[in-house]
Amino acid sequence: MNEPLRVLIAGAGLGGLCLAQRLHQAGVDVLVLERDAGPYSRAQGHRVHIDQRGEDALRACLPGPLFELYQATRGQPSERMMLINAEGARLQEVPLPALPDGTSIIRTGRAVSRNTLREILLGGLDGVVRFGKAFTRYEQDGGGQVRAWFADGTSESGDVLVGADGIGSAVRGQRLPQARVEDLEIRWIGGKGPITGEIERSLPDGLEHAFAAVTGMDPAMMIGYMRFENQPRPTAEHLAPDVLLTDTGDFVMWAITVHRDRLDASDAHLPGPELHRRALDLTADAHPAMRRIIERSWPEQTFHLSIGTTLPIPAWVSDHVTLLGDAVHAMPPSRGSGANTALSDAADLARHLITVQQGSSTLLEAISAYERAMIERGFAAVESSTSAIEAIARKIIR
Ligand SMILES: Cc1cc2nc3c(=O)[nH]c(=O)nc-3n(C[C@H](O)[C@H](O)[C@H](O)COP(=O)(O)OP(=O)(O)OC[C@H]3O[C@@H](n4cnc5c(N)ncnc54)[C@H](O)[C@@H]3O)c2cc1C
């Protein structure tokens, strides 16, 4: 290809930004179009478990100083999932049910602050990422150009459009109308707050390097610490002074998981403080140590999610519109795999697109090689995450 490659990415989540970082460094003309009005207009979730798959992808895609910053601001090792029983006065660790395939639920990794990771992924992409651009539809002309349209009536054209627009992907809706996302009927209200001495004393020591599901109370709950190896802002000032990171201090994240019938449909849109009150109502009879974590948390940081999973579909014929991450293979969070798989997709797609920029393959060859590997990797992760949620989470969620 003689002209420089132009890549449009719909969605500035973890996968879309990771792809943009690598392409930008390689001199590809890349533009990320994000629906949110700005980087902080919506709570992004609190802690994400990143294992070797995600770490390898970040190493491949981030420039050296940003990767160093990522490593320096990771949290403590995250080695296992644990089950805590909150029946009776004392919290007690109990064995997890075995998974059908005999593997452990999560791969060893690190707790990572999702907000910090996203801020690092946005580093150096001024002018590459545009906010307030909700993708609505695309057109492909016979000459290999794709034109993407946005809700504000504007459009952009490029050689490739990558749908990195998450579980409700509008790009997928047009590209693969046969694809379906199944609502697992689980609703997640999550938040975070400071780690106080009182909270630490009430929780089992083993939680330090684990992520816990709390059962034996209604509703079921998830908890995990996030202890930064180094606080983000001063570390950025030292390693990558152009990147502004927010300091939240160490925190404990919590989530309650309930069947959708126990919430009103409108609860999904409540502001943080009202959702926080909803979580307190739902946990009125919960174990006091658990209720305390919610009581002490920051109300405005409370958010709501619906948990869904993409149903597998047969392979398709590649064209100039492709997908990555949750946009094509969303999965429940039961094995901490969704972000790791989205980052792996991003690194793999970047590698293939760079061969096009270098003139060693055609665009269609590159996209179809990426899609073959992505379909296998993504749907294997969907399958193992879905069977884990059936084996474990359904036992603890009433
Ligand atoms: C509760 C929970 C906990 C999780 N924990 C983990 C974990 O510990 N480890 C792990 O590996 N995974 C985890 N996951 C999964 C992980 O969060 C996702 O798989 C990951 O964020 C997917 O990245 P993505 O870039 O594909 O999509 P997203 O991160 O969802 O990003 C999509 C982006 O597209 C934007 N967008 C949406 N529509 C449009 C549009 N029309 N136009 C333009 N932009 C649009 C969105 O605003 C968003 O910024 C968890 C998921 C949940 C729900």
Coordinates of C-alpha atoms and ligand atoms in Angstrom, one line a residue:
M1 CA 0.0 0.0 0.0
N2 CA 1.5 3.4 -1.0
E3 CA -0.8 5.7 0.8
P4 CA -0.4 5.7 4.7
L5 CA -3.0 3.4 6.3
R6 CA -5.9 5.2 8.0
V7 CA -7.5 3.3 10.9
L8 CA -10.8 4.4 12.6
I9 CA -11.5 2.9 16.0
A10 CA -15.0 3.2 17.5
G11 CA -14.6 3.1 21.3
A12 CA -11.8 4.3 23.7
G13 CA -12.0 1.5 26.2
L14 CA -9.1 -0.7 27.2
G15 CA -8.9 -2.6 23.9
G16 CA -9.4 0.4 21.5
L17 CA -6.8 2.5 23.3
C18 CA -4.3 -0.3 23.5
L19 CA -4.6 -0.7 19.7
A20 CA -4.4 3.0 19.1
Q21 CA -1.1 3.3 21.2
R22 CA 0.7 0.7 19.0
L23 CA -0.6 2.0 15.7
H24 CA 0.2 5.6 16.6
Q25 CA 3.8 4.6 17.5
A26 CA 4.1 2.8 14.2
G27 CA 3.2 5.9 12.3
V28 CA -0.3 4.7 11.2
D29 CA -2.9 7.5 10.8
V30 CA -5.3 6.4 13.6
L31 CA -8.3 8.1 15.0
V32 CA -10.3 6.9 18.1
L33 CA -13.9 8.0 18.3
E34 CA -15.5 7.7 21.7
R35 CA -19.2 8.1 22.7
D36 CA -18.5 9.5 26.2
A37 CA -18.3 13.2 26.5
G38 CA -14.9 13.0 28.2
P39 CA -12.5 10.6 30.0
Y40 CA -14.2 11.1 33.4
S41 CA -17.8 11.4 32.3
R42 CA -18.7 7.9 33.5
A43 CA -17.4 5.6 36.3
Q44 CA -15.2 3.0 34.6
G45 CA -15.2 0.3 37.3
H46 CA -12.6 0.0 40.0
R47 CA -10.2 -2.9 40.0
V48 CA -9.3 -5.2 37.1
H49 CA -7.3 -8.4 37.3
I50 CA -4.5 -8.3 34.6
D51 CA -2.7 -11.5 34.0
Q52 CA 0.2 -12.5 31.7
R53 CA -2.0 -12.2 28.6
G54 CA -2.9 -8.5 29.3
E55 CA 0.6 -7.7 30.5
D56 CA 2.2 -9.1 27.3
A57 CA -0.2 -7.0 25.2
L58 CA 0.5 -3.8 27.1
R59 CA 4.2 -4.4 26.8
A60 CA 3.8 -4.9 23.0
C61 CA 1.7 -1.8 22.6
L62 CA 2.7 0.9 25.0
P63 CA 5.8 3.1 24.5
G64 CA 8.5 2.3 27.1
P65 CA 7.8 5.1 29.6
L66 CA 4.1 4.3 29.6
F67 CA 4.7 0.6 30.1
E68 CA 7.0 1.4 33.0
L69 CA 4.4 3.6 34.5
Y70 CA 1.8 0.8 34.2
Q71 CA 4.1 -1.6 36.0
A72 CA 5.0 0.9 38.7
T73 CA 1.4 1.7 39.5
R74 CA 0.0 -1.9 39.4
G75 CA -1.5 -3.3 42.6
Q76 CA -0.5 -6.3 44.7
P77 CA -0.3 -9.8 43.2
S78 CA -3.8 -11.3 42.7
E79 CA -3.3 -15.0 42.9
R80 CA -6.7 -16.6 43.5
M81 CA -10.4 -16.4 43.9
M82 CA -11.6 -17.2 47.4
L83 CA -15.0 -17.9 48.8
I84 CA -16.0 -16.3 52.2
N85 CA -19.0 -17.6 54.1
A86 CA -20.8 -14.8 56.0
E87 CA -23.2 -17.1 57.9
G88 CA -23.0 -16.6 61.6
A89 CA -20.9 -14.0 63.4
R90 CA -17.5 -14.9 62.0
L91 CA -16.5 -14.6 58.4
Q92 CA -14.9 -17.8 57.3
E93 CA -13.1 -18.9 54.1
V94 CA -14.7 -22.0 52.6
P95 CA -13.5 -24.2 49.6
L96 CA -14.6 -23.1 46.2
P97 CA -16.6 -25.6 44.2
A98 CA -14.4 -27.3 41.5
L99 CA -14.6 -26.1 37.9
P100 CA -15.7 -28.7 35.4
D101 CA -12.4 -28.5 33.6
G102 CA -10.3 -28.8 36.8
T103 CA -8.4 -25.5 36.3
S104 CA -8.2 -22.7 38.8
I105 CA -10.6 -19.9 38.3
I106 CA -8.2 -17.1 37.6
R107 CA -4.7 -17.0 36.3
T108 CA -2.1 -15.4 38.6
G109 CA -1.9 -11.7 37.9
R110 CA -2.1 -8.3 39.5
A111 CA -4.8 -6.1 40.8
V112 CA -4.8 -3.0 38.6
S113 CA -6.8 0.2 39.1
R114 CA -9.0 0.4 36.0
N115 CA -9.0 4.2 36.1
T116 CA -5.2 4.4 36.3
L117 CA -4.8 2.0 33.5
R118 CA -7.2 4.0 31.3
E119 CA -5.4 7.2 32.1
I120 CA -2.1 5.6 31.1
L121 CA -3.6 4.2 27.9
L122 CA -4.8 7.8 27.0
G123 CA -1.2 9.1 27.5
G124 CA 0.3 10.8 24.4
L125 CA -2.9 10.3 22.4
D126 CA -4.0 14.0 22.3
G127 CA -5.5 14.7 18.9
V128 CA -5.9 10.9 18.3
V129 CA -8.9 10.4 20.6
R130 CA -12.0 12.4 20.1
F131 CA -14.8 12.3 22.8
G132 CA -18.5 13.0 22.2
K133 CA -18.5 10.9 19.0
A134 CA -21.1 8.2 19.3
F135 CA -20.8 5.8 16.3
T136 CA -24.1 5.1 14.6
R137 CA -23.5 3.4 11.2
Y138 CA -21.0 2.9 8.4
E139 CA -20.9 2.7 4.6
Q140 CA -18.3 0.8 2.5
D141 CA -17.6 1.9 -1.0
G142 CA -16.3 -0.4 -3.8
G143 CA -12.8 1.2 -3.5
G144 CA -12.0 -0.1 0.0
Q145 CA -12.9 3.0 2.0
V146 CA -15.2 2.9 5.0
R147 CA -17.1 5.9 6.1
A148 CA -18.3 6.0 9.8
W149 CA -21.1 8.2 10.9
F150 CA -21.7 9.7 14.3
A151 CA -24.7 10.8 16.3
D152 CA -23.7 14.5 15.9
G153 CA -24.1 14.1 12.1
T154 CA -20.3 14.1 11.3
S155 CA -18.4 11.4 9.6
E156 CA -14.9 10.1 9.1
S157 CA -13.5 7.8 6.5
G158 CA -10.6 5.4 6.6
D159 CA -9.2 2.1 5.2
V160 CA -10.4 0.1 8.2
L161 CA -13.0 0.5 10.9
V162 CA -12.5 -1.3 14.2
G163 CA -15.5 -1.8 16.4
A164 CA -14.0 -1.6 19.9
D165 CA -17.3 -0.2 21.3
G166 CA -18.0 -2.8 24.0
I167 CA -20.8 -5.3 24.8
G168 CA -23.5 -3.1 23.2
S169 CA -21.4 -2.6 20.0
A170 CA -23.2 -0.6 17.3
V171 CA -20.5 -1.6 14.9
R172 CA -21.2 -5.3 15.6
G173 CA -25.0 -4.6 15.1
Q174 CA -24.3 -3.7 11.5
R175 CA -21.3 -5.9 10.7
L176 CA -22.6 -9.1 12.3
P177 CA -26.4 -8.7 12.7
Q178 CA -26.6 -12.4 13.4
A179 CA -24.6 -12.1 16.7
R180 CA -26.5 -12.2 19.9
V181 CA -25.7 -11.1 23.5
E182 CA -27.5 -13.2 26.1
D183 CA -28.5 -11.3 29.3
L184 CA -27.4 -13.5 32.2
E185 CA -30.0 -11.7 34.3
I186 CA -27.3 -10.7 36.9
R187 CA -27.1 -7.1 37.9
W188 CA -23.9 -5.7 39.5
I189 CA -23.8 -2.6 41.8
G190 CA -20.2 -1.8 42.6
G191 CA -18.3 0.8 44.4
K192 CA -15.1 1.5 46.3
G193 CA -13.9 3.2 49.5
P194 CA -11.0 3.7 51.8
I195 CA -9.3 0.8 53.5
T196 CA -9.8 1.5 57.2
G197 CA -8.2 -0.4 60.1
E198 CA -11.7 -1.5 61.1
I199 CA -12.4 -2.9 57.7
E200 CA -9.0 -4.7 57.5
R201 CA -9.5 -6.3 60.9
S202 CA -12.9 -7.7 59.9
L203 CA -11.7 -9.4 56.8
P204 CA -9.7 -12.7 56.5
D205 CA -5.9 -12.2 56.0
G206 CA -6.0 -14.4 52.8
L207 CA -7.9 -11.6 51.0
E208 CA -4.7 -9.6 50.6
H209 CA -3.7 -11.5 47.4
A210 CA -7.1 -12.7 46.4
F211 CA -10.5 -11.6 45.1
A212 CA -13.4 -12.8 47.2
A213 CA -17.0 -13.8 46.6
V214 CA -19.0 -13.6 49.8
T215 CA -21.8 -16.1 50.2
G216 CA -24.2 -17.0 53.0
M217 CA -25.8 -13.6 53.0
D218 CA -28.3 -11.9 50.8
P219 CA -27.3 -10.5 48.3
A220 CA -24.0 -12.1 47.5
M221 CA -21.1 -9.8 47.4
M222 CA -17.6 -9.4 45.9
I223 CA -14.7 -7.7 47.6
G224 CA -11.0 -7.1 46.8
Y225 CA -8.3 -4.7 47.9
M226 CA -6.4 -2.4 45.5
R227 CA -3.0 -1.4 47.0
F228 CA -0.9 0.5 44.6
E229 CA 2.8 -0.4 44.5
N230 CA 3.4 3.3 44.0
Q231 CA 0.9 6.1 44.1
P232 CA 0.0 7.1 40.6
R233 CA 0.5 10.9 40.5
P234 CA 4.0 11.2 41.9
T235 CA 5.1 8.1 39.9
A236 CA 3.9 9.7 36.7
E237 CA 5.6 13.0 37.5
H238 CA 8.8 10.9 37.7
L239 CA 8.4 8.4 34.8
A240 CA 6.1 10.2 32.3
P241 CA 5.6 13.8 33.3
D242 CA 3.2 14.6 30.4
V243 CA 0.7 12.0 31.8
L244 CA -1.6 13.3 34.5
L245 CA -2.7 10.4 36.8
T246 CA -5.4 10.8 39.5
D247 CA -4.5 9.7 43.0
T248 CA -7.3 7.9 44.8
G249 CA -5.1 6.2 47.4
D250 CA -5.5 2.5 48.1
F251 CA -9.0 1.3 48.2
V252 CA -11.3 -1.7 48.8
M253 CA -13.8 -2.4 46.0
W254 CA -17.1 -4.1 46.6
A255 CA -20.0 -5.3 44.4
I256 CA -23.3 -6.8 45.2
T257 CA -24.8 -9.2 42.6
V258 CA -28.5 -9.7 42.4
H259 CA -31.0 -11.2 40.0
R260 CA -32.5 -8.5 37.7
D261 CA -36.0 -9.0 39.2
R262 CA -34.7 -7.4 42.4
L263 CA -33.9 -4.0 40.8
D264 CA -36.1 -1.6 38.8
A265 CA -35.1 -1.2 35.1
S266 CA -34.6 2.5 35.9
D267 CA -32.0 1.7 38.6
A268 CA -29.4 1.3 35.8
H269 CA -29.5 5.1 35.2
L270 CA -29.4 6.3 38.9
P271 CA -26.6 8.6 39.8
G272 CA -23.9 7.1 42.1
P273 CA -25.2 8.4 45.5
E274 CA -28.7 7.0 44.8
L275 CA -27.3 3.7 43.7
H276 CA -25.3 3.7 46.9
R277 CA -28.5 4.1 48.9
R278 CA -30.1 1.2 46.8
A279 CA -27.1 -1.0 47.7
L280 CA -27.5 -0.1 51.4
D281 CA -31.2 -1.0 51.2
L282 CA -30.4 -4.3 49.6
T283 CA -27.9 -5.2 52.2
A284 CA -29.9 -4.2 55.3
D285 CA -29.7 -7.7 56.7
A286 CA -26.1 -8.5 55.4
H287 CA -23.2 -9.4 57.6
P288 CA -22.2 -6.2 59.5
A289 CA -18.6 -6.3 58.2
M290 CA -19.8 -6.4 54.7
R291 CA -22.4 -3.7 55.2
R292 CA -19.7 -1.5 56.8
I293 CA -17.6 -1.7 53.6
I294 CA -20.5 -0.3 51.6
E295 CA -21.4 2.3 54.3
R296 CA -17.9 3.7 54.3
S297 CA -17.4 3.8 50.5
W298 CA -17.6 6.9 48.4
P299 CA -21.2 7.2 47.2
E300 CA -20.5 9.0 43.9
Q301 CA -18.2 6.1 42.9
T302 CA -21.1 3.6 42.8
F303 CA -22.1 2.2 39.4
H304 CA -24.4 -0.3 37.8
L305 CA -23.8 -3.0 35.2
S306 CA -25.8 -5.8 33.5
I307 CA -23.8 -9.0 33.0
G308 CA -24.1 -10.6 29.6
T309 CA -22.3 -13.0 27.3
T310 CA -22.0 -13.2 23.5
L311 CA -23.3 -16.4 21.9
P312 CA -20.8 -18.1 19.5
I313 CA -21.4 -17.5 15.8
P314 CA -19.8 -19.3 12.8
A315 CA -16.7 -17.5 11.2
W316 CA -17.6 -14.8 8.7
V317 CA -15.9 -13.5 5.5
S318 CA -13.5 -10.6 6.4
D319 CA -13.9 -7.1 5.0
H320 CA -12.7 -3.7 6.0
V321 CA -14.7 -3.6 9.2
T322 CA -13.5 -5.7 12.1
L323 CA -14.1 -6.0 15.9
L324 CA -12.2 -6.5 19.1
G325 CA -12.8 -7.3 22.7
D326 CA -16.3 -7.1 24.2
A327 CA -17.7 -5.9 21.0
V328 CA -17.3 -9.4 19.5
H329 CA -16.8 -11.8 22.5
A330 CA -18.3 -10.3 25.7
M331 CA -18.1 -12.7 28.7
P332 CA -19.1 -12.7 32.3
P333 CA -16.4 -11.5 34.7
S334 CA -16.1 -14.9 36.5
R335 CA -12.6 -15.6 35.3
G336 CA -11.1 -12.2 35.0
S337 CA -10.6 -12.7 31.3
G338 CA -12.5 -10.0 29.3
A339 CA -10.0 -7.2 29.6
N340 CA -7.1 -9.6 29.1
T341 CA -8.6 -11.0 25.9
A342 CA -9.5 -7.5 24.6
L343 CA -5.9 -6.3 25.2
S344 CA -4.6 -9.5 23.4
D345 CA -6.9 -8.8 20.5
A346 CA -5.6 -5.2 20.3
A347 CA -1.9 -6.3 20.3
D348 CA -2.6 -9.0 17.6
L349 CA -4.6 -6.7 15.4
A350 CA -1.9 -4.0 15.7
R351 CA 0.7 -6.5 14.6
H352 CA -1.2 -7.5 11.5
L353 CA -2.2 -3.9 10.5
I354 CA 1.5 -2.8 10.8
T355 CA 2.4 -5.5 8.2
V356 CA 0.0 -3.7 5.8
Q357 CA 1.6 -0.3 6.5
Q358 CA 4.9 -1.9 5.8
G359 CA 3.6 -3.3 2.5
S360 CA 4.2 -7.0 3.4
S361 CA 0.5 -8.0 3.3
T362 CA -2.8 -6.8 2.0
L363 CA -5.4 -5.4 4.3
L364 CA -7.8 -8.3 3.7
E365 CA -5.0 -10.8 4.4
A366 CA -4.2 -9.0 7.6
I367 CA -7.7 -8.7 8.9
S368 CA -8.6 -12.3 8.1
A369 CA -5.5 -13.6 9.8
Y370 CA -6.4 -11.5 12.9
E371 CA -10.0 -12.6 12.8
R372 CA -9.1 -16.3 12.6
A373 CA -7.0 -16.1 15.8
M374 CA -9.3 -13.7 17.6
I375 CA -12.4 -15.9 17.1
E376 CA -10.6 -18.9 18.5
R377 CA -9.1 -17.0 21.5
G378 CA -12.2 -14.9 22.2
F379 CA -14.8 -17.6 22.1
A380 CA -12.6 -20.1 24.1
A381 CA -12.6 -17.4 26.8
V382 CA -16.3 -16.9 26.6
E383 CA -16.9 -20.6 26.9
S384 CA -14.7 -21.0 30.0
S385 CA -16.1 -17.8 31.7
T386 CA -19.7 -18.9 31.1
S387 CA -19.1 -22.4 32.4
A388 CA -17.4 -20.9 35.5
I389 CA -20.3 -18.6 36.2
E390 CA -22.7 -21.6 35.9
A391 CA -20.6 -23.7 38.2
I392 CA -19.9 -21.1 40.8
A393 CA -21.6 -17.8 40.7
R394 CA -25.1 -19.2 40.2
K395 CA -24.6 -21.1 43.5
I396 CA -23.9 -17.9 45.4
I397 CA -26.4 -15.5 43.7
R398 CA -30.0 -15.8 44.9
Ligands
LIG1 C1 -18.0 -6.2 36.8 C2 -16.9 -6.5 35.8 C3 -15.6 -6.9 36.3 C4 -14.6 -7.2 35.4 N1 -13.4 -7.6 35.8 C5 -12.5 -8.0 34.9 C6 -11.2 -8.4 35.4 O1 -10.9 -8.4 36.6 N2 -10.3 -8.8 34.4 C7 -10.6 -8.8 33.1 O2 -9.7 -9.2 32.3 N3 -11.8 -8.4 32.6 C8 -12.7 -8.0 33.5 N4 -13.9 -7.6 33.1 C9 -14.2 -7.5 31.6 C10 -13.6 -6.2 31.1 O3 -14.1 -5.1 31.8 C11 -14.0 -6.0 29.6 O4 -13.9 -7.3 29.0 C12 -13.1 -5.0 28.9 O5 -13.3 -3.7 29.5 C13 -13.4 -5.0 27.5 O6 -12.7 -4.0 26.8 P1 -13.2 -3.3 25.5 O7 -12.2 -2.3 25.1 O8 -13.5 -4.4 24.5 O9 -14.6 -2.6 25.9 P2 -14.9 -1.5 26.9 O10 -13.8 -1.4 27.9 O11 -16.3 -1.7 27.4 O12 -14.9 -0.1 26.1 C14 -15.8 0.2 25.1 C15 -15.8 1.7 24.8 O13 -16.6 2.0 23.7 C16 -17.4 3.1 24.0 N5 -18.6 3.0 23.2 C17 -19.7 2.3 23.3 N6 -20.6 2.5 22.3 C18 -20.0 3.4 21.5 C19 -20.4 4.0 20.3 N7 -21.6 3.8 19.7 N8 -19.5 4.9 19.7 C20 -18.3 5.2 20.2 N9 -17.9 4.6 21.4 C21 -18.7 3.8 22.0 C22 -17.7 3.0 25.5 O14 -18.0 4.2 26.1 C23 -16.3 2.5 26.0 O15 -15.4 3.5 26.3 C24 -14.9 -7.2 34.0 C25 -16.2 -6.9 33.5 C26 -17.2 -6.5 34.4 C27 -18.6 -6.2 33.9

